[in-house]
Short mmCIF file of C-alpha atoms and ligand atoms in Angstrom, two decimals:
data_model
loop_
_atom_site.label_atom_id
_atom_site.label_comp_id
_atom_site.label_asym_id
_atom_site.label_seq_id
_atom_site.Cartn_x
_atom_site.Cartn_y
_atom_site.Cartn_z
CA UNK I 12 7.65 26.09 -4.57
CA UNK I 13 5.28 24.06 -6.67
CA UNK I 14 6.34 24.29 -10.33
CA UNK I 15 4.03 23.07 -13.09
CA UNK I 16 5.26 22.16 -16.57
CA UNK I 17 3.76 24.41 -19.25
CA UNK I 18 4.08 23.48 -22.92
CA UNK I 19 3.30 25.80 -25.81
CA UNK I 20 2.70 23.84 -29.00
CA UNK I 21 3.27 25.99 -32.06
CA UNK I 22 3.26 25.37 -35.78
CA UNK I 23 7.06 25.78 -35.93
CA UNK I 24 8.30 24.97 -32.43
CA UNK I 25 7.17 23.27 -29.23
CA UNK I 26 8.45 24.98 -26.09
CA UNK I 27 8.25 23.89 -22.49
CA UNK I 28 9.38 25.14 -19.10
CA UNK I 29 8.63 24.70 -15.44
CA UNK I 30 6.49 27.60 -14.26
CA UNK I 31 6.42 29.22 -10.86
CA UNK I 32 2.78 30.23 -10.56
CA UNK I 33 3.28 32.29 -7.45
CA UNK I 34 5.66 34.62 -9.23
CA UNK I 35 4.17 34.16 -12.71
CA UNK I 36 7.45 33.37 -14.39
CA UNK I 37 9.56 30.53 -15.69
CA UNK I 38 11.44 28.50 -13.13
CA UNK I 39 14.70 27.83 -14.94
CA UNK I 40 15.39 27.41 -18.63
CA UNK I 41 12.95 26.64 -21.36
CA UNK I 42 13.47 23.74 -23.77
CA UNK I 43 12.40 23.87 -27.41
CA UNK I 44 12.05 21.19 -30.06
CA UNK I 45 11.06 21.87 -33.67
CA UNK I 46 7.50 20.92 -34.56
CA UNK I 47 7.69 17.70 -36.60
CA UNK I 48 6.58 17.75 -40.23
CA UNK I 49 4.06 16.43 -40.93
CA UNK I 50 2.73 17.44 -37.53
CA UNK I 51 0.61 14.33 -37.00
CA UNK I 52 -0.63 13.42 -33.52
CA UNK I 53 1.93 10.57 -33.27
CA UNK I 54 4.86 12.76 -34.30
CA UNK I 55 3.80 15.62 -32.03
CA UNK I 56 3.39 13.21 -29.11
CA UNK I 57 7.02 12.16 -29.62
CA UNK I 58 8.19 15.78 -29.56
CA UNK I 59 6.12 16.60 -26.49
CA UNK I 60 7.58 13.46 -24.87
CA UNK I 61 11.10 14.83 -25.40
CA UNK I 62 10.15 17.93 -23.45
CA UNK I 63 8.59 16.01 -20.56
CA UNK I 64 11.69 13.73 -20.46
CA UNK I 65 14.05 16.69 -20.55
CA UNK I 66 12.55 17.97 -17.31
CA UNK I 67 12.17 14.45 -15.84
CA UNK I 68 8.67 15.60 -14.96
CA UNK I 69 5.79 13.48 -13.60
CA UNK I 70 3.16 15.97 -12.42
CA UNK I 71 0.23 17.53 -14.30
CA UNK I 72 1.09 19.33 -17.53
CA UNK I 73 -0.60 22.37 -19.09
CA UNK I 74 -0.59 22.58 -22.87
CA UNK I 75 -1.45 25.47 -25.18
CA UNK I 76 -2.41 24.09 -28.59
CA UNK I 77 -2.80 25.98 -31.91
CA UNK I 78 -6.42 25.03 -32.65
CA UNK I 79 -9.93 25.31 -31.28
CA UNK I 80 -9.83 23.16 -28.12
CA UNK I 81 -13.03 21.92 -26.52
CA UNK I 82 -12.97 19.42 -23.66
CA UNK I 83 -9.39 18.48 -24.48
CA UNK I 84 -10.16 17.81 -28.15
CA UNK I 85 -8.78 19.65 -31.18
CA UNK I 86 -11.61 21.00 -33.33
CA UNK I 87 -9.66 22.73 -36.11
CA UNK I 88 -6.22 22.50 -37.74
CA UNK I 89 -5.27 25.67 -39.64
CA UNK I 90 -1.48 25.29 -39.36
CA UNK I 91 -1.08 21.69 -38.18
CA UNK I 92 -1.79 18.30 -39.70
CA UNK I 93 -5.47 17.84 -40.56
CA UNK I 94 -5.60 14.49 -38.71
CA UNK I 95 -5.73 16.52 -35.47
CA UNK I 96 -9.36 17.44 -36.08
CA UNK I 97 -11.40 15.43 -33.59
CA UNK I 98 -8.29 14.06 -31.83
CA UNK I 99 -8.06 14.11 -28.04
CA UNK I 100 -4.95 16.18 -27.26
CA UNK I 101 -5.02 15.41 -23.56
CA UNK I 102 -5.25 11.66 -24.09
CA UNK I 103 -2.66 11.47 -26.88
CA UNK I 104 -0.04 13.50 -25.00
CA UNK I 105 -0.97 12.00 -21.62
CA UNK I 106 -0.67 8.40 -22.88
CA UNK I 107 2.63 9.14 -24.61
CA UNK I 108 4.20 10.63 -21.48
CA UNK I 109 2.43 8.77 -18.65
CA UNK I 110 1.36 12.12 -17.20
CA UNK I 111 -1.92 14.04 -17.03
CA UNK I 112 -2.34 16.77 -19.65
CA UNK I 113 -4.77 19.68 -19.69
CA UNK I 114 -5.07 21.42 -23.06
CA UNK I 115 -6.40 24.80 -24.07
CA UNK I 116 -6.07 27.05 -27.12
CA UNK I 117 -2.56 28.60 -27.33
CA UNK I 118 -3.78 32.22 -27.56
CA UNK I 119 -6.22 31.68 -24.69
CA UNK I 120 -3.28 30.34 -22.65
CA UNK I 121 -1.16 33.41 -23.45
CA UNK I 122 -4.12 35.63 -22.58
CA UNK I 123 -4.63 33.91 -19.22
CA UNK I 124 -0.97 34.61 -18.37
CA UNK I 125 -1.07 38.26 -19.44
CA UNK I 126 -4.32 38.93 -17.58
CA UNK I 127 -2.97 37.38 -14.42
CA UNK I 128 0.67 38.40 -14.43
CA UNK I 129 1.26 40.78 -17.32
CA UNK I 130 -0.15 43.77 -19.15
CA UNK I 131 -3.79 42.82 -18.57
CA UNK I 132 -3.50 42.66 -14.79
CA UNK I 133 -6.35 44.64 -13.21
CA UNK I 134 -7.88 45.54 -16.61
CA UNK I 135 -11.67 45.54 -16.30
CA UNK I 136 -12.62 46.55 -19.84
CA UNK I 137 -12.52 44.59 -23.07
CA UNK I 138 -9.09 43.19 -23.80
CA UNK I 139 -7.72 41.30 -26.77
CA UNK I 140 -4.52 39.28 -26.60
CA UNK I 141 -3.29 38.56 -30.12
CA UNK I 142 -0.49 36.06 -30.73
CA UNK I 143 1.36 36.83 -33.92
CA UNK I 144 3.19 33.80 -35.26
CA UNK I 145 2.66 31.31 -38.07
CA UNK I 146 -1.04 32.03 -37.54
CA UNK I 147 -2.92 34.78 -35.71
CA UNK I 148 -4.45 33.69 -32.42
CA UNK I 149 -6.87 35.74 -30.35
CA UNK I 150 -8.07 35.68 -26.75
CA UNK I 151 -10.93 37.93 -25.64
CA UNK I 152 -11.49 39.05 -22.03
CA UNK I 153 -14.20 41.19 -20.51
CA UNK I 154 -13.94 42.19 -16.85
CA UNK I 155 -11.10 39.67 -16.65
CA UNK I 156 -13.26 36.79 -17.87
CA UNK I 157 -12.15 34.77 -20.90
CA UNK I 158 -14.47 34.07 -23.83
CA UNK I 159 -12.64 30.96 -25.12
CA UNK I 160 -11.86 29.91 -28.71
CA UNK I 161 -12.57 33.25 -30.38
CA UNK I 162 -10.48 32.43 -33.53
CA UNK I 163 -10.51 36.00 -34.87
CA UNK I 164 -7.37 35.29 -36.89
CA UNK I 165 -9.89 33.69 -39.22
CA UNK I 166 -12.19 36.69 -39.72
CA UNK I 167 -12.84 36.74 -43.43
CA UNK I 168 -10.49 39.20 -45.07
CA UNK I 169 -10.62 41.14 -48.36
CA UNK I 170 -10.14 38.20 -50.70
CA UNK I 171 -12.48 35.96 -48.74
CA UNK I 172 -9.58 34.24 -46.96
CA UNK I 173 -8.57 34.29 -43.29
CA UNK I 174 -7.00 37.52 -41.97
CA UNK I 175 -4.02 35.48 -40.73
CA UNK I 176 -3.02 34.81 -44.34
CA UNK I 177 -2.72 38.60 -44.75
CA UNK I 178 -0.96 39.77 -41.61
CA UNK I 179 0.54 37.02 -39.43
CA UNK I 180 4.31 36.59 -39.12
CA UNK I 181 3.86 33.55 -41.29
CA UNK I 182 2.29 35.76 -43.99
CA UNK I 183 5.11 38.31 -43.67
CA UNK I 184 7.70 35.58 -44.24
CA UNK I 185 5.79 33.81 -46.99
CA UNK I 186 5.09 37.02 -48.94
CA UNK I 187 8.61 38.35 -48.23
CA UNK I 188 7.33 41.78 -47.20
CA UNK I 189 9.19 44.18 -44.89
CA UNK I 190 8.23 44.47 -41.24
CA UNK I 191 7.03 48.02 -42.01
CA UNK I 192 4.66 46.80 -44.72
CA UNK I 193 3.53 44.01 -42.45
CA UNK I 194 2.82 46.51 -39.65
CA UNK I 195 0.62 48.55 -42.01
CA UNK I 196 -1.38 45.43 -42.75
CA UNK I 197 -1.58 44.47 -39.10
CA UNK I 198 -2.80 47.98 -38.27
CA UNK I 199 -5.67 47.50 -40.74
CA UNK I 200 -6.53 44.28 -38.95
CA UNK I 201 -6.53 45.99 -35.53
CA UNK I 202 -8.83 48.72 -36.89
CA UNK I 203 -11.17 46.02 -38.19
CA UNK I 204 -11.35 44.38 -34.74
CA UNK I 205 -11.82 47.81 -33.18
CA UNK I 206 -14.79 48.51 -35.44
CA UNK I 207 -16.37 45.21 -34.42
CA UNK I 208 -15.58 45.06 -30.70
CA UNK I 209 -14.50 48.51 -29.37
CA UNK I 210 -11.77 47.03 -27.16
CA UNK I 211 -9.92 49.08 -24.56
CA UNK I 212 -6.61 47.29 -24.93
CA UNK I 213 -4.75 45.11 -27.43
CA UNK I 214 -1.88 43.03 -26.02
CA UNK I 215 0.43 41.62 -28.68
CA UNK I 216 2.18 38.31 -28.05
CA UNK I 217 3.95 35.63 -30.05
CA UNK I 218 7.29 35.93 -31.83
CA UNK I 219 6.48 39.30 -33.41
CA UNK I 220 5.97 40.94 -30.01
CA UNK I 221 9.77 41.00 -29.53
CA UNK I 222 10.04 43.63 -32.29
CA UNK I 223 7.22 45.84 -31.00
CA UNK I 224 9.41 48.95 -30.68
CA UNK I 225 10.25 48.84 -34.37
CA UNK I 226 6.61 49.13 -35.51
CA UNK I 227 4.59 50.59 -32.60
CA UNK I 228 4.34 54.04 -34.26
CA UNK I 229 2.48 52.44 -37.16
CA UNK I 230 -0.37 51.14 -34.98
CA UNK I 231 -3.05 53.82 -34.77
CA UNK I 232 -6.16 52.44 -33.06
CA UNK I 233 -7.97 54.35 -30.33
CA UNK I 234 -7.49 51.34 -28.10
CA UNK I 235 -4.08 51.13 -26.44
CA UNK I 236 -1.67 48.62 -27.97
CA UNK I 237 1.10 47.11 -25.83
CA UNK I 238 3.50 44.18 -26.17
CA UNK I 239 2.92 41.21 -23.88
CA UNK I 240 4.97 41.61 -20.72
CA UNK I 241 5.79 37.92 -20.75
CA UNK I 242 6.58 38.15 -24.48
CA UNK I 243 6.94 34.76 -26.06
CA UNK I 244 6.73 32.94 -22.69
CA UNK I 245 3.10 33.94 -22.09
CA UNK I 246 1.83 30.74 -23.75
CA UNK I 247 3.95 28.49 -21.51
CA UNK I 248 3.03 30.35 -18.32
CA UNK I 249 -0.68 30.48 -19.18
CA UNK I 250 -0.75 26.78 -20.06
CA UNK I 251 0.63 25.95 -16.61
CA UNK I 252 -1.88 28.32 -14.97
CA UNK I 253 -4.70 26.66 -16.92
CA UNK I 254 -3.61 23.19 -15.72
CA UNK I 255 -3.38 24.33 -12.12
CA UNK I 256 -7.02 25.43 -12.25
CA UNK I 257 -8.45 22.14 -13.56
C1 BGC V 9 -5.55 28.79 -35.10
C2 BGC V 9 -5.79 29.21 -33.68
C3 BGC V 9 -4.47 29.55 -33.00
C4 BGC V 9 -3.66 30.51 -33.84
C5 BGC V 9 -2.29 30.78 -33.26
C6 BGC V 9 -4.74 29.84 -35.82
O1 BGC V 9 -4.54 29.45 -37.14
O2 BGC V 9 -6.79 28.59 -35.77
O3 BGC V 9 -6.47 28.21 -32.97
O4 BGC V 9 -4.73 30.10 -31.74
O5 BGC V 9 -3.50 30.03 -35.16
O6 BGC V 9 -1.55 29.62 -33.15
#
């Protein structure tokens, strides 16, 4: 079996695991290190290096990163250090670990995994994968094809700010609101996306997807809403799948 290392860089934790791409699941344990603060490129490279060392890994690495990613470069920095804007993720992490990195947006990575191995498998309509964590990440698929870097966590919300400041997990924690109140807000957000895109399916990933059963009754869109089958590992698995395709 040919296992590829997938790394999911998040605003609060960086997680890695070897991924079996034939079975679409982790091969062994995952290893997590807290995201350094400030999350500068140098500090993040050190943390990513710990993960690569932990696995004693020398092959190609797939990396989901929480920003717009174009040609390996970060083009935004909503929940990470601003010095990432314009930085080459693949070069910085590759140089630090003496391996070859392939980087893509974290939500796009999770979406790739769910479309291939999870709840999106065989879905031909319009599908959104939404990662609910410190920020809100989105991946959009039509007939199985990804439209990369959609960034719909930043649709302008009621007060002119990003929607993610209203209904991400990060917002729930920061505003100290109950999960029920949060779910009401998130439902408004899903209805907004439904009005704009008429999706057939919403797949929810990220940390909040683990609690899906506790709030599913509060989500009332016409489109089906399901938790990611790969839950919080979708980002790791999709990052490895992305690397394997480059
Ligand atoms: C970023 C996205 C990312 C999402 C989830 C947002 O703030 O702009 O690029 O996918 O957070 O991490």
